[in-house]
Amino acid sequence: MTLSIRPDLDDLPVYVPGKTFPGAIKLASNEVTEGPLPSVRDAIAEAASNANRYPDNGMVALTGELAKSLGVTEDEIQVGCGSVTLCQNLITITAQVGDEVLFGWRSFETYPLATRVAGATPVQIPLTEDLVYDLDAMAAAITDRTRLIFVCNANNPTGTVVDAADLVAFLRKVPSHIIVALDEAYFEYNRLTPEQAYDAIELRKEFPNLVVLRTFSKAYGLAGLRVGYAVADPTVITALGKVHIPFSVNSLAQSAAVACLAAGDELLARTDAVVAERERMTAELRTLGYRVPDSQTNFVWIELGDDTTEFAAACVAAGVVIRPFAGDGARVTVTHRQENDAFLAFARRWAARG
Ligand SMILES: *Cc1c(COP(=O)(O)O)cnc(C)c1O
């Protein structure tokens, strides 16, 4: 029996969950190690006791708090079931079969997959030698079929950022009808140099086609509850609202995110420790001879080429789960000293192997 399933889905990869085991140190998914703050746990527990009710499909409380904290209006915000869903929904509102979605590569794995699920065509522009988005090459790749452009800044999995002047020059080159999605999932971990520094919310005034994507999954530590948001022109928000899967941002997620914003100072203060550890790991890995670009995220990228798969397997055998990208390198989440040291101990042994 052959069921009528779209044949173009045949060669999409099947999702394989990351390997893990009891006691594993999990440095594969850019999560924070600490559980939610007590105030956030309380908010989740309170929402749980109302789980018989549908969530607020307008996500009014969270949208209001986000608007206040970002200095934008509520009609410029769309909350989604993780910013992954907002990436997918941006593709849905812009691209149809035959249309092109442009982004750098290697970059966030969702972009090509979600593009192909929509029946559109991914156009992947290699990163520069320095593993940074090649904005000149991307501008040159825009065609009359281009409907959406992702700029992942900082880039997952390389951790690198573009220079601000290059970003602005790029935005000036993009035809004003094409949406540019600036994926800032690691925004709270950015410690940008003067050359790199920009304010995406401010840039939207000059570029109304700019959409900013952020998430509660990383610095706010809510990866398991699935909540992210887009800041965009109201026309974009209206369209995103039309394709939003009803009630997909559950009530626990909404309440937890509001509580996280209320505890923002405390949660964001934690990013300083991660940033210090990131600098320590980067320096140490370089001393051991690894090629590691400067990271503006809560992970580091190690260029390993053809050794990647073997390196990652040996690392898992040593009790530390990391994320390999075969043929290119490995992404290692930065958490706290003890966990990071477990990875560094492995990296030291690997570098010293015969
Ligand atoms: C983690 C991540 C996201 C956020 O994913 P959620 O769906 O919000 O958990 C988005 N973009 C990039 C590049 C990421 O690394």
Coordinates of C-alpha atoms and ligand atoms in Angstrom, one line a residue:
M1 CA 0.0 0.0 0.0
T2 CA 1.3 3.4 -0.9
L3 CA -0.3 6.3 1.0
S4 CA -0.6 9.7 -0.5
I5 CA 2.2 11.4 1.4
R6 CA 4.0 14.2 -0.4
P7 CA 6.9 12.5 -2.2
D8 CA 9.1 15.6 -1.8
L9 CA 9.3 14.8 2.0
D10 CA 10.9 11.4 1.2
D11 CA 14.5 12.7 1.5
L12 CA 14.0 14.9 4.5
P13 CA 16.0 13.5 7.4
V14 CA 14.1 11.6 10.1
Y15 CA 14.5 13.2 13.5
V16 CA 17.1 11.3 15.6
P17 CA 17.0 12.3 19.3
G18 CA 20.4 13.0 20.8
K19 CA 22.1 10.2 22.7
T20 CA 22.0 10.5 26.5
F21 CA 22.3 8.3 29.5
P22 CA 21.8 8.7 33.3
G23 CA 24.6 10.9 34.7
A24 CA 25.5 12.3 31.3
I25 CA 26.8 15.9 31.3
K26 CA 24.6 17.4 28.7
L27 CA 26.4 20.0 26.6
A28 CA 24.6 19.3 23.3
S29 CA 21.6 21.6 23.3
N30 CA 22.7 25.0 24.6
E31 CA 20.5 24.6 27.7
V32 CA 21.2 26.2 31.1
T33 CA 21.9 23.6 33.7
E34 CA 20.0 25.3 36.5
G35 CA 16.2 24.7 36.9
P36 CA 13.8 27.6 37.1
L37 CA 13.9 30.1 39.9
P38 CA 11.5 29.5 42.8
S39 CA 9.3 32.4 41.6
V40 CA 9.1 30.8 38.1
R41 CA 8.3 27.4 39.5
D42 CA 5.5 28.9 41.6
A43 CA 4.1 30.5 38.5
I44 CA 4.2 27.2 36.7
A45 CA 2.6 25.4 39.6
E46 CA -0.2 27.9 39.7
A47 CA -0.8 27.6 36.0
A48 CA -0.8 23.8 36.3
S49 CA -3.7 24.0 38.7
N50 CA -5.7 25.7 35.9
A51 CA -4.7 23.2 33.2
N52 CA -8.3 22.2 32.6
R53 CA -8.7 25.6 30.9
Y54 CA -7.4 26.5 27.4
P55 CA -4.5 28.9 27.4
D56 CA -5.0 32.5 26.4
N57 CA -4.7 32.3 22.7
G58 CA -4.0 36.1 22.5
M59 CA -1.1 35.6 25.0
V60 CA -2.1 39.0 26.3
A61 CA -0.2 39.2 29.6
L62 CA 3.1 38.0 28.1
T63 CA 2.7 40.2 25.0
G64 CA 2.0 43.2 27.2
E65 CA 5.1 42.6 29.4
L66 CA 7.3 42.1 26.4
A67 CA 6.0 45.3 24.8
K68 CA 6.8 47.2 28.0
S69 CA 10.3 45.8 28.4
L70 CA 11.2 46.2 24.7
G71 CA 9.7 49.6 24.3
V72 CA 7.5 48.6 21.3
T73 CA 3.7 48.4 20.9
E74 CA 1.7 45.2 21.5
D75 CA 0.8 44.9 17.8
E76 CA 4.6 44.6 17.0
I77 CA 4.9 41.3 19.0
Q78 CA 4.0 37.7 18.2
V79 CA 4.6 35.1 20.8
G80 CA 5.2 31.5 19.5
C81 CA 5.7 28.0 20.7
G82 CA 9.4 28.4 20.7
S83 CA 11.1 30.7 18.2
V84 CA 11.6 27.7 16.0
T85 CA 7.8 27.8 15.4
L86 CA 8.1 31.5 14.5
C87 CA 10.9 30.7 12.0
Q88 CA 8.5 28.1 10.4
N89 CA 5.6 30.5 10.5
L90 CA 7.7 33.3 8.8
I91 CA 8.4 30.8 6.0
T92 CA 4.7 29.9 5.8
I93 CA 3.6 33.6 5.5
T94 CA 6.2 34.4 2.8
A95 CA 7.1 31.4 0.7
Q96 CA 5.3 29.0 -1.6
V97 CA 6.5 26.3 -3.9
G98 CA 9.3 27.6 -6.1
D99 CA 10.1 30.5 -3.8
E100 CA 13.5 30.9 -2.2
V101 CA 14.5 31.3 1.4
L102 CA 18.0 32.6 1.8
F103 CA 20.4 32.0 4.7
G104 CA 24.0 31.3 5.6
W105 CA 25.4 27.8 6.0
R106 CA 26.4 26.2 8.2
S107 CA 23.6 27.7 10.4
F108 CA 20.5 26.7 12.3
E109 CA 19.2 23.4 11.1
T110 CA 15.6 24.5 11.3
Y111 CA 16.0 26.9 8.3
P112 CA 16.5 24.3 5.5
L113 CA 14.1 21.8 7.0
A114 CA 11.2 24.2 7.6
T115 CA 11.8 25.7 4.1
R116 CA 11.5 22.3 2.5
V117 CA 8.5 21.4 4.5
A118 CA 6.8 24.5 3.0
G119 CA 7.8 23.2 -0.5
A120 CA 10.1 26.2 -1.0
T121 CA 13.7 26.2 -2.0
P122 CA 16.5 26.8 0.6
V123 CA 19.4 28.9 -0.8
Q124 CA 22.4 28.3 1.5
I125 CA 25.3 30.7 1.3
P126 CA 28.6 29.4 2.8
L127 CA 30.0 31.2 5.8
T128 CA 33.3 33.2 5.3
E129 CA 36.7 31.7 6.2
D130 CA 36.1 33.1 9.7
L131 CA 32.8 31.2 10.0
V132 CA 30.8 34.4 9.9
Y133 CA 27.7 35.0 7.8
D134 CA 28.9 36.2 4.3
L135 CA 26.5 39.1 3.9
D136 CA 28.0 40.3 0.6
A137 CA 27.5 36.9 -1.0
M138 CA 24.0 36.7 0.4
A139 CA 23.1 40.1 -1.1
A140 CA 24.4 38.9 -4.4
A141 CA 22.3 35.7 -4.1
I142 CA 19.0 37.6 -3.9
T143 CA 16.7 36.9 -6.8
D144 CA 13.2 37.8 -7.8
R145 CA 12.1 34.5 -6.1
T146 CA 13.7 35.4 -2.8
R147 CA 10.9 35.7 -0.2
L148 CA 12.6 35.6 3.2
I149 CA 16.2 35.9 4.5
F150 CA 17.5 34.5 7.8
V151 CA 20.5 36.1 9.5
C152 CA 21.4 34.1 12.5
N153 CA 23.3 36.5 14.7
A154 CA 25.1 35.1 16.7
N155 CA 25.2 32.1 14.4
N156 CA 24.3 28.7 15.6
P157 CA 26.5 26.6 15.6
T158 CA 29.6 28.7 15.1
G159 CA 28.8 31.4 17.7
T160 CA 30.1 34.2 15.5
V161 CA 28.5 37.6 14.7
V162 CA 28.7 39.9 11.8
D163 CA 30.0 43.5 12.1
A164 CA 27.2 46.0 12.6
A165 CA 28.3 48.1 9.6
D166 CA 28.1 45.1 7.4
L167 CA 24.6 44.2 8.7
V168 CA 23.3 47.8 8.0
A169 CA 24.9 47.8 4.6
F170 CA 23.3 44.4 3.9
L171 CA 19.9 45.7 5.0
R172 CA 20.2 48.6 2.7
K173 CA 20.8 46.3 -0.2
V174 CA 17.9 44.0 0.5
P175 CA 14.8 45.1 -1.5
S176 CA 12.4 46.6 1.0
H177 CA 9.6 44.0 0.3
I178 CA 11.7 41.1 1.4
I179 CA 11.5 40.2 5.1
V180 CA 14.8 39.7 6.9
A181 CA 14.6 37.6 10.1
L182 CA 17.3 38.4 12.5
D183 CA 17.5 35.4 14.8
E184 CA 18.9 36.6 18.1
A185 CA 18.3 33.4 20.2
Y186 CA 21.5 34.1 22.1
F187 CA 21.0 37.9 22.5
E188 CA 21.4 37.8 26.3
Y189 CA 24.9 36.3 25.9
N190 CA 26.1 38.9 23.5
R191 CA 29.0 41.1 24.7
L192 CA 29.6 42.8 21.4
T193 CA 32.6 44.9 20.5
P194 CA 31.9 48.5 19.3
E195 CA 32.3 47.2 15.7
Q196 CA 29.7 44.5 16.3
A197 CA 27.2 46.4 18.4
Y198 CA 23.8 47.2 17.1
D199 CA 20.3 47.5 18.5
A200 CA 17.9 45.4 16.4
I201 CA 14.8 47.0 17.9
E202 CA 16.2 50.4 16.9
L203 CA 17.2 49.2 13.4
R204 CA 13.5 48.3 12.7
K205 CA 12.8 52.1 12.5
E206 CA 15.0 52.3 9.4
F207 CA 14.1 48.8 8.1
P208 CA 10.4 47.9 8.6
N209 CA 11.1 44.6 6.8
L210 CA 13.3 43.5 9.7
V211 CA 11.9 40.9 12.1
V212 CA 13.7 40.2 15.4
L213 CA 13.4 36.7 16.9
R214 CA 14.3 35.9 20.5
T215 CA 13.5 33.1 22.9
F216 CA 13.0 32.1 26.5
S217 CA 14.7 28.8 25.8
K218 CA 18.3 29.9 26.3
A219 CA 19.3 32.6 28.9
Y220 CA 15.8 32.5 30.5
G221 CA 16.1 28.7 31.0
L222 CA 12.7 27.6 29.7
A223 CA 13.7 25.3 26.9
G224 CA 11.2 22.7 28.1
L225 CA 8.2 25.0 28.0
R226 CA 8.6 26.2 24.4
V227 CA 8.2 30.0 24.2
G228 CA 9.8 32.6 22.0
Y229 CA 8.7 35.8 20.3
A230 CA 9.0 37.9 17.2
V231 CA 9.2 41.7 17.1
A232 CA 8.0 43.0 13.7
D233 CA 5.9 45.4 11.7
P234 CA 2.2 45.1 12.6
T235 CA 1.5 43.8 9.0
V236 CA 3.9 40.9 9.6
I237 CA 2.4 40.2 13.1
T238 CA -1.1 40.1 11.6
A239 CA 0.0 37.5 9.1
L240 CA 1.9 35.5 11.8
G241 CA -1.3 35.5 13.8
K242 CA -3.2 34.0 10.9
V243 CA -0.9 30.9 10.8
H244 CA -0.4 30.6 14.5
I245 CA -1.5 27.2 15.6
P246 CA -4.3 27.9 18.1
F247 CA -3.4 27.5 21.8
S248 CA 0.1 26.3 20.9
V249 CA 1.7 28.4 23.6
N250 CA 0.5 26.7 26.6
S251 CA -0.6 28.3 29.9
L252 CA 2.4 27.1 31.9
A253 CA 4.8 28.5 29.3
Q254 CA 3.0 31.9 29.3
S255 CA 3.0 32.2 33.0
A256 CA 6.6 31.1 33.3
A257 CA 7.7 33.6 30.7
V258 CA 6.0 36.4 32.5
A259 CA 7.6 35.3 35.8
C260 CA 11.0 35.2 34.0
L261 CA 10.7 38.7 32.8
A262 CA 9.9 39.8 36.4
A263 CA 13.1 38.1 37.5
G264 CA 15.0 39.4 34.5
D265 CA 17.8 41.1 36.5
E266 CA 18.6 37.9 38.4
L267 CA 18.4 35.7 35.3
L268 CA 20.4 38.0 33.1
A269 CA 23.1 38.4 35.8
R270 CA 23.7 34.6 35.4
T271 CA 24.8 35.2 31.8
D272 CA 27.9 37.0 33.1
A273 CA 29.2 33.7 34.6
V274 CA 28.6 31.9 31.4
V275 CA 30.3 34.5 29.4
A276 CA 33.4 34.3 31.7
E277 CA 33.4 30.5 31.3
R278 CA 33.0 30.9 27.5
E279 CA 36.2 33.1 27.4
R280 CA 38.0 30.6 29.7
M281 CA 37.0 27.6 27.5
T282 CA 37.9 29.4 24.3
A283 CA 41.3 30.4 25.6
E284 CA 42.0 26.9 27.0
L285 CA 40.9 25.1 23.9
R286 CA 43.1 27.4 21.7
T287 CA 46.0 26.7 24.0
L288 CA 45.5 23.0 23.3
G289 CA 45.6 23.7 19.6
Y290 CA 42.0 23.6 18.7
R291 CA 40.5 26.1 16.2
V292 CA 37.8 28.0 18.1
P293 CA 36.2 31.2 16.8
D294 CA 35.1 34.0 19.2
S295 CA 31.7 33.1 20.5
Q296 CA 28.9 35.5 21.4
T297 CA 26.6 32.7 22.7
N298 CA 26.5 30.1 25.5
F299 CA 28.4 27.6 23.4
V300 CA 31.7 27.2 21.6
W301 CA 32.4 25.8 18.2
I302 CA 35.4 23.6 17.6
E303 CA 36.6 23.1 14.0
L304 CA 37.4 19.4 13.7
G305 CA 36.8 18.6 10.1
D306 CA 36.9 14.8 9.4
D307 CA 37.7 14.1 13.0
T308 CA 34.4 15.4 14.2
T309 CA 32.4 12.1 14.5
E310 CA 35.2 10.3 16.3
F311 CA 35.8 13.2 18.6
A312 CA 32.2 13.4 19.6
A313 CA 31.8 9.7 20.1
A314 CA 34.9 9.6 22.4
C315 CA 33.5 12.6 24.3
V316 CA 30.2 10.8 24.9
A317 CA 32.1 7.7 26.0
A318 CA 33.8 10.1 28.5
G319 CA 30.4 11.0 29.9
V320 CA 29.9 14.4 28.1
V321 CA 27.3 14.7 25.4
I322 CA 28.1 17.4 22.7
R323 CA 26.7 18.1 19.3
P324 CA 28.7 17.0 16.3
F325 CA 28.2 18.2 12.8
A326 CA 29.9 15.6 10.7
G327 CA 32.8 16.8 8.6
D328 CA 32.7 20.3 10.1
G329 CA 33.0 20.4 13.9
A330 CA 31.4 20.2 17.2
R331 CA 29.2 22.6 19.3
V332 CA 29.8 22.5 23.0
T333 CA 27.4 24.3 25.4
V334 CA 29.1 26.4 28.1
T335 CA 27.5 26.0 31.5
H336 CA 29.3 26.1 34.9
R337 CA 32.9 25.4 35.7
Q338 CA 32.5 21.8 36.9
E339 CA 30.7 20.7 33.7
N340 CA 32.9 22.7 31.5
D341 CA 36.0 21.2 33.2
A342 CA 34.7 17.7 32.4
F343 CA 34.7 18.6 28.7
L344 CA 38.0 20.3 28.9
A345 CA 39.6 17.3 30.6
F346 CA 38.4 15.2 27.6
A347 CA 39.6 17.8 25.1
R348 CA 43.0 17.8 26.8
R349 CA 43.3 14.0 26.6
W350 CA 42.2 14.0 23.0
A351 CA 44.8 16.7 22.1
A352 CA 47.5 14.6 23.8
R353 CA 46.5 11.3 22.2
G354 CA 49.3 9.6 20.3
Ligands
LIG1 C1 17.9 27.7 20.3 C2 17.6 28.5 19.0 C3 16.3 29.0 18.8 C4 15.3 28.9 19.8 O1 14.6 27.8 19.8 P1 13.2 27.7 20.6 O2 12.3 27.1 19.6 O3 12.8 29.1 21.0 O4 13.6 26.8 21.7 C5 16.2 29.8 17.6 N1 17.2 30.0 16.8 C6 18.4 29.5 17.0 C7 19.5 29.9 16.1 C8 18.6 28.7 18.1 O5 19.9 28.3 18.3

